[in-house]
Short mmCIF file of C-alpha atoms in Angstrom, two decimals:
data_model
loop_
_atom_site.label_atom_id
_atom_site.label_comp_id
_atom_site.label_asym_id
_atom_site.label_seq_id
_atom_site.Cartn_x
_atom_site.Cartn_y
_atom_site.Cartn_z
CA MET A 1 126.80 214.40 112.81
CA SER A 2 123.83 215.07 114.29
CA ALA A 3 121.31 213.00 116.51
CA PRO A 4 118.50 211.97 115.46
CA PRO A 5 115.73 213.56 116.42
CA LEU A 6 113.57 211.77 119.34
CA THR A 7 110.22 210.75 117.63
CA SER A 8 109.54 208.15 120.09
CA VAL A 9 106.17 208.68 121.24
CA GLY A 10 106.47 206.80 124.32
CA ARG A 11 108.98 209.54 124.86
CA SER A 12 107.10 212.27 124.24
CA ARG A 13 104.30 211.31 126.23
CA PRO A 14 103.53 213.29 129.08
CA ARG A 15 103.85 211.93 132.50
CA PRO A 16 100.67 211.61 134.48
CA ALA A 17 100.57 213.58 137.31
CA TRP A 18 97.43 215.09 139.94
CA HIS A 19 95.56 217.96 138.65
CA VAL A 20 92.88 219.91 140.15
CA ALA A 21 90.26 220.85 137.65
CA THR A 22 87.71 223.11 138.12
CA VAL A 23 83.90 222.83 135.81
CA VAL A 24 83.29 224.61 133.45
CA GLU A 25 80.17 223.77 132.02
CA THR A 26 78.04 220.57 132.31
CA ARG A 27 75.32 219.09 129.89
CA ARG A 28 73.54 215.80 128.86
CA GLU A 29 74.86 213.81 126.86
CA THR A 30 71.88 211.32 127.15
CA PRO A 31 69.21 210.52 129.23
CA THR A 32 72.04 209.17 131.39
CA ALA A 33 74.70 210.57 130.64
CA ALA A 34 76.94 213.92 131.15
CA ARG A 35 79.27 215.50 129.10
CA LEU A 36 82.04 217.74 131.49
CA THR A 37 84.14 220.59 130.61
CA LEU A 38 87.13 220.95 132.94
CA GLU A 39 89.41 223.80 132.77
CA VAL A 40 92.75 222.54 133.96
CA PRO A 41 95.59 224.92 133.88
CA THR A 42 98.18 222.43 134.27
CA TRP A 43 97.34 219.20 131.89
CA PRO A 44 99.49 218.44 128.88
CA GLY A 45 97.51 217.24 127.16
CA SER A 46 96.80 213.51 125.50
CA GLU A 47 96.32 210.96 123.20
CA ALA A 48 93.39 210.22 121.64
CA GLY A 49 91.24 207.01 123.74
CA SER A 50 93.51 207.86 127.35
CA HIS A 51 91.58 207.75 130.41
CA VAL A 52 92.11 209.90 133.30
CA ASP A 53 91.10 208.36 137.80
CA VAL A 54 88.73 210.85 138.73
CA ARG A 55 88.79 211.05 142.63
CA LEU A 56 86.25 212.43 144.94
CA THR A 57 86.74 212.51 148.52
CA ALA A 58 83.98 212.75 151.13
CA PRO A 59 84.06 215.50 154.19
CA ASP A 60 84.88 212.64 156.13
CA GLY A 61 87.67 211.95 154.42
CA TYR A 62 86.46 209.02 152.42
CA GLN A 63 87.74 208.43 148.79
CA ALA A 64 86.69 206.70 145.43
CA SER A 65 88.60 206.52 142.22
CA ARG A 66 87.30 205.88 138.75
CA SER A 67 88.63 205.82 135.44
CA TYR A 68 86.81 207.56 132.73
CA SER A 69 88.09 208.08 128.92
CA ILE A 70 88.67 211.23 127.74
CA VAL A 71 86.97 212.82 124.58
CA SER A 72 89.17 215.24 123.98
CA SER A 73 92.04 217.22 125.68
CA THR A 74 93.68 220.71 124.74
CA PRO A 75 97.17 220.98 126.73
CA GLU A 76 97.15 223.73 129.47
CA ALA A 77 93.08 224.38 129.16
CA GLN A 78 90.13 221.93 129.38
CA VAL A 79 89.30 218.15 129.83
CA VAL A 80 86.84 216.93 128.18
CA LEU A 81 84.92 214.02 130.30
CA ALA A 82 81.48 211.95 129.08
CA VAL A 83 80.35 209.81 132.49
CA ASP A 84 77.26 207.44 132.04
CA GLU A 85 75.60 206.68 135.17
CA GLN A 86 76.48 203.35 136.61
CA PRO A 87 73.17 203.44 138.59
CA ASP A 88 74.67 201.40 142.12
CA GLY A 89 77.84 203.00 141.14
CA GLU A 90 79.35 204.90 143.63
CA VAL A 91 81.56 207.85 141.94
CA SER A 92 78.83 208.10 138.61
CA PRO A 93 76.10 209.33 139.65
CA PHE A 94 77.89 212.29 141.34
CA LEU A 95 79.46 213.30 138.72
CA VAL A 96 76.32 213.30 136.56
CA HIS A 97 73.63 214.92 138.77
CA GLU A 98 76.13 216.73 141.34
CA MET A 99 78.83 218.50 139.44
CA ARG A 100 78.40 222.26 138.60
CA PRO A 101 79.80 225.24 137.13
CA GLY A 102 83.32 226.14 139.66
CA ASP A 103 83.22 222.88 141.36
CA GLN A 104 86.70 220.76 142.12
CA LEU A 105 87.56 217.63 140.78
CA GLU A 106 90.83 215.23 141.29
CA LEU A 107 92.29 214.05 137.52
CA HIS A 108 94.93 211.79 137.66
CA GLY A 109 96.54 211.66 134.03
CA PRO A 110 96.81 211.23 131.11
CA LEU A 111 96.74 207.75 132.16
CA GLY A 112 97.02 204.63 129.61
CA ALA A 113 100.21 203.74 126.84
CA PHE A 114 97.60 200.73 124.98
CA PHE A 115 94.04 201.31 124.04
CA VAL A 116 95.10 204.89 122.03
CA TRP A 117 95.13 205.58 118.69
CA ARG A 118 98.49 207.66 117.18
CA PRO A 119 98.09 209.41 113.78
CA GLY A 120 100.67 208.56 111.14
CA GLU A 121 101.71 204.83 113.53
CA SER A 122 99.92 202.99 110.64
CA ASP A 123 98.63 202.93 107.08
CA ARG A 124 95.78 199.62 108.12
CA PRO A 125 92.49 201.07 108.59
CA VAL A 126 90.99 201.08 111.40
CA GLN A 127 87.78 199.28 112.83
CA LEU A 128 86.45 200.62 116.00
CA VAL A 129 83.28 198.64 118.10
CA ALA A 130 81.95 200.41 120.78
CA GLY A 131 78.99 199.00 123.14
CA GLY A 132 76.83 202.14 124.58
CA SER A 133 79.08 204.57 126.25
CA GLY A 134 82.64 202.35 125.37
CA VAL A 135 82.10 204.60 122.54
CA VAL A 136 84.05 208.04 124.33
CA PRO A 137 87.71 206.33 123.80
CA LEU A 138 86.55 205.70 120.03
CA TYR A 139 85.17 209.09 119.44
CA ALA A 140 88.00 210.44 120.85
CA MET A 141 90.06 208.54 117.90
CA ALA A 142 87.81 209.11 115.36
CA ALA A 143 87.91 212.76 116.17
CA ALA A 144 91.42 213.00 116.25
CA HIS A 145 91.83 210.82 113.21
CA GLY A 146 89.16 213.62 111.55
CA THR A 147 92.02 216.64 112.37
CA ALA A 148 95.09 214.80 111.31
CA ASP A 149 97.21 214.55 108.32
CA ASP A 150 96.25 210.80 108.50
CA ASP A 151 94.50 208.92 105.00
CA ALA A 152 93.73 205.64 106.99
CA PRO A 153 90.17 204.63 106.70
CA PHE A 154 88.27 204.90 109.65
CA ARG A 155 84.94 202.93 110.26
CA LEU A 156 82.73 202.57 113.40
CA LEU A 157 80.12 199.97 114.76
CA TYR A 158 78.17 201.24 117.50
CA SER A 159 75.86 199.27 119.20
CA VAL A 160 73.26 201.69 121.57
CA ARG A 161 69.90 200.86 122.93
CA THR A 162 67.59 203.34 121.39
CA PRO A 163 68.55 206.90 119.03
CA ALA A 164 68.57 208.77 122.13
CA ASP A 165 71.19 207.70 124.21
CA VAL A 166 73.48 207.92 121.59
CA PHE A 167 76.64 210.08 122.96
CA PHE A 168 78.20 213.04 120.41
CA ALA A 169 74.91 211.90 117.79
CA ASP A 170 76.24 215.90 116.19
CA GLU A 171 79.84 215.13 116.34
CA LEU A 172 79.98 212.11 114.44
CA ALA A 173 77.73 212.62 112.02
CA ALA A 174 79.42 215.46 110.25
CA LEU A 175 82.61 213.61 111.18
CA THR A 176 80.74 210.96 108.52
CA GLY A 177 82.76 211.67 104.81
CA PRO A 178 85.07 209.82 102.95
CA ALA A 179 87.34 208.40 105.26
CA PHE A 180 85.17 208.23 108.49
CA SER A 181 81.75 206.04 108.40
CA LEU A 182 79.51 205.12 111.47
CA ASP A 183 77.32 201.76 111.51
CA LEU A 184 74.90 201.87 114.29
CA VAL A 185 72.84 198.85 116.05
CA TYR A 186 70.03 199.92 118.03
CA THR A 187 69.90 196.96 120.60
CA ARG A 188 65.88 198.03 122.29
CA GLU A 189 64.36 200.87 119.64
CA ALA A 190 65.28 202.13 116.40
CA PRO A 191 64.22 205.61 114.34
CA ASP A 192 61.02 205.65 112.51
CA GLY A 193 61.77 203.29 109.12
CA TRP A 194 65.12 202.13 110.54
CA PRO A 195 66.04 199.02 108.15
CA ASP A 196 67.49 197.13 110.26
CA ALA A 197 66.70 194.62 112.94
CA VAL A 198 66.37 195.73 116.50
CA GLY A 199 68.01 193.55 118.71
CA ARG A 200 71.96 192.52 120.14
CA LEU A 201 74.44 192.80 117.94
CA THR A 202 75.19 189.27 115.99
CA ARG A 203 77.98 187.50 115.10
CA GLU A 204 76.33 188.12 111.15
CA THR A 205 76.01 191.52 111.55
CA LEU A 206 79.34 191.71 113.09
CA ALA A 207 80.70 190.36 109.88
CA ALA A 208 78.03 192.32 107.64
CA ARG A 209 79.02 195.85 109.04
CA THR A 210 82.66 195.42 109.61
CA LEU A 211 86.28 195.81 107.43
CA PRO A 212 86.96 192.21 106.97
CA ALA A 213 90.25 190.51 108.05
CA ALA A 214 91.51 190.33 104.44
CA ARG A 215 91.95 194.18 104.98
CA GLN A 216 94.12 193.56 108.29
CA PRO A 217 92.57 196.59 110.14
CA ARG A 218 93.60 197.41 113.48
CA VAL A 219 90.73 197.22 115.61
CA TYR A 220 89.96 198.73 118.75
CA VAL A 221 86.99 197.23 120.67
CA CYS A 222 85.45 199.16 124.04
CA GLY A 223 82.35 198.37 126.42
CA SER A 224 81.01 196.77 129.00
CA THR A 225 83.05 193.29 129.69
CA GLY A 226 80.76 191.09 128.33
CA PHE A 227 80.42 192.84 125.44
CA VAL A 228 83.53 193.23 124.43
CA GLU A 229 84.59 189.72 125.34
CA THR A 230 81.59 188.26 122.81
CA VAL A 231 83.10 191.03 120.73
CA ALA A 232 86.55 189.53 120.40
CA ARG A 233 85.92 186.14 120.62
CA TRP A 234 83.64 186.43 117.31
CA LEU A 235 86.35 189.03 115.42
CA GLN A 236 89.00 186.36 115.93
CA GLU A 237 86.71 183.43 114.72
CA LEU A 238 86.12 185.97 111.62
CA GLY A 239 89.97 185.81 111.15
CA HIS A 240 91.58 188.79 113.09
CA PRO A 241 94.51 188.33 114.54
CA ALA A 242 94.82 188.29 118.34
CA THR A 243 97.23 190.88 117.80
CA ALA A 244 95.97 193.51 115.91
CA ILE A 245 92.04 193.82 118.60
CA HIS A 246 92.63 196.09 121.30
CA THR A 247 90.07 196.20 124.66
CA GLU A 248 89.00 198.28 126.73
CA ARG A 249 86.56 196.95 129.26
CA PHE A 250 84.79 199.01 131.96
CA GLY A 251 82.44 195.93 133.67
CA GLY A 252 79.43 196.33 134.15
CA LEU A 253 76.27 194.51 132.98
CA MET B 1 81.93 186.15 134.60
CA THR B 2 81.68 189.72 133.52
CA ASP B 3 82.74 191.25 137.36
CA HIS B 4 86.23 192.36 136.47
CA LEU B 5 87.78 195.24 134.52
CA ASP B 6 91.34 194.62 132.26
CA GLY B 7 94.79 195.94 133.31
CA ASN B 8 94.18 199.56 131.43
CA VAL B 9 92.70 200.35 134.48
CA LEU B 10 95.94 199.75 136.57
CA ALA B 11 97.72 202.65 134.42
CA GLY B 12 97.19 205.16 137.58
CA ALA B 13 98.57 203.18 140.25
CA LEU B 14 101.26 201.30 138.41
CA SER B 15 102.59 205.08 137.46
CA GLU B 16 103.34 205.56 140.93
CA VAL B 17 105.79 202.58 140.74
CA PHE B 18 107.23 202.71 136.68
CA THR B 19 108.71 205.84 134.84
CA THR B 20 106.86 205.02 131.83
CA ASP B 21 103.50 203.79 131.20
CA VAL B 22 103.52 199.64 131.55
CA THR B 23 100.09 198.89 130.92
CA ALA B 24 101.35 198.73 126.60
CA ALA B 25 104.46 196.55 127.58
CA ARG B 26 104.12 192.36 127.19
CA ALA B 27 104.68 190.29 130.66
CA ARG B 28 105.03 186.66 130.59
CA CYS B 29 102.44 184.92 132.83
CA GLY B 30 104.69 183.01 135.76
CA GLY B 31 102.14 180.19 135.42
CA CYS B 32 102.01 179.12 131.79
CA GLY B 33 104.37 181.22 130.18
CA ARG B 34 101.50 183.06 127.61
CA MET B 35 103.38 186.91 126.65
CA SER B 36 100.89 189.52 126.48
CA ALA B 37 99.94 193.28 127.06
CA ILE B 38 99.42 194.27 130.87
CA ALA B 39 96.02 196.07 129.61
CA GLU B 40 95.14 192.47 128.81
CA ALA B 41 94.81 190.99 132.23
CA MET B 42 91.93 190.44 134.04
CA VAL B 43 91.74 192.67 136.73
CA TYR B 44 89.74 192.27 140.27
CA THR B 45 88.28 195.74 142.17
CA SER B 46 86.30 193.73 144.80
CA ALA B 47 88.86 192.93 146.81
CA PRO B 48 90.52 195.48 148.97
CA GLY B 49 93.14 196.56 146.39
CA LEU B 50 93.48 195.45 142.69
CA VAL B 51 94.00 191.86 141.32
CA ALA B 52 95.14 191.57 138.42
CA ARG B 53 95.10 187.89 136.59
CA CYS B 54 96.29 186.36 133.36
CA ALA B 55 93.23 186.11 130.83
CA GLY B 56 95.30 182.46 129.61
CA CYS B 57 95.11 180.72 133.02
CA ASP B 58 93.78 183.03 135.46
CA GLN B 59 97.24 182.54 137.53
CA VAL B 60 96.96 186.00 139.91
CA LEU B 61 99.55 188.25 138.57
CA ALA B 62 100.26 190.98 140.35
CA THR B 63 98.41 192.35 143.41
CA ILE B 64 98.08 196.39 144.02
CA VAL B 65 97.22 197.84 147.12
CA ASP B 66 97.05 201.50 148.34
CA ALA B 67 96.92 201.99 152.02
CA GLY B 68 97.01 205.71 151.97
CA ASP B 69 100.33 206.96 152.14
CA ARG B 70 101.68 203.92 151.72
CA LEU B 71 101.07 201.38 147.62
CA ILE B 72 102.14 197.61 148.26
CA LEU B 73 102.71 196.22 145.00
CA SER B 74 103.42 192.76 144.13
CA LEU B 75 104.29 190.99 140.49
CA ALA B 76 105.48 187.30 142.05
CA GLY B 77 102.97 185.88 139.48
CA LEU B 78 104.72 187.72 136.42
CA SER B 79 107.93 185.79 135.67
CA ALA B 80 109.03 189.33 132.86
CA ILE B 81 108.10 192.25 131.89
CA GLU B 82 109.67 193.60 128.29
CA LEU B 83 109.67 197.03 128.74
CA ARG B 84 110.23 199.30 125.44
CA ARG B 85 113.39 201.97 125.15
#
């Protein structure tokens, strides 16, 4: 009798470690955010939704570290991050404005086993709810779903200030199809002819533009702390059990 | 009201202590008995260290202080952690 194969995702998950990353490319993602492509030869790969801690060390030895979601990664090759500038931040303004090809960073990761999506784990549909740059790990899940052999339907509700602030606009448009649908809510300014009201996400819009609780979706919510806590409360009021709602907060306003 | 993060942010620091990622593990609050994933705790980063509080009753569950060559971890507010094999 042979031993059963080790299929537990938990066991096969790469151990987090410190890695030296070299910036390959940096480009504007939105007016306030940059997309950084990093070369990381020791990178073990990562699950969709996971993050890294980025550590910066000043010339006087002062260190600061912050967590950033991974857009995508390739084992023993590249890690892509999308970083939104926090106006009073210690780390993000440096990453958005000062990084140049050839610069080096320290990364600790991959991190996080809670806010991740794994292909083939469940047949239930998946509802993603993003506030602003909280879309980064959710886009990672949608993109992983797009390349995986996984039939669970995906839907993303994305609350964003203006059309220019949409992260991954082209990539999200390309993913849209029978297995993935995108609903945008503009909070400050919408494209010309946009049929919906412009303004903060409401409970009514959340109810109308997300999978109903009756379909038993697994729900992932990421955004500022205020956004996540409001949306998570509304989702429970709409009948989603707390155990079906996964949340990740990035602080902020 | 919104000056906290959540337990997802503890993954890096706790990976120095535990051999598996424990942010998805459920833990029991020593104050109110609530069982929830460590990722769902409220985490305050403004102190000189990380402070994780119960989302149900606000009890301090854990503190993590990074002191350079030392890491000081307290789990005094938790009564149990459920680790999946």
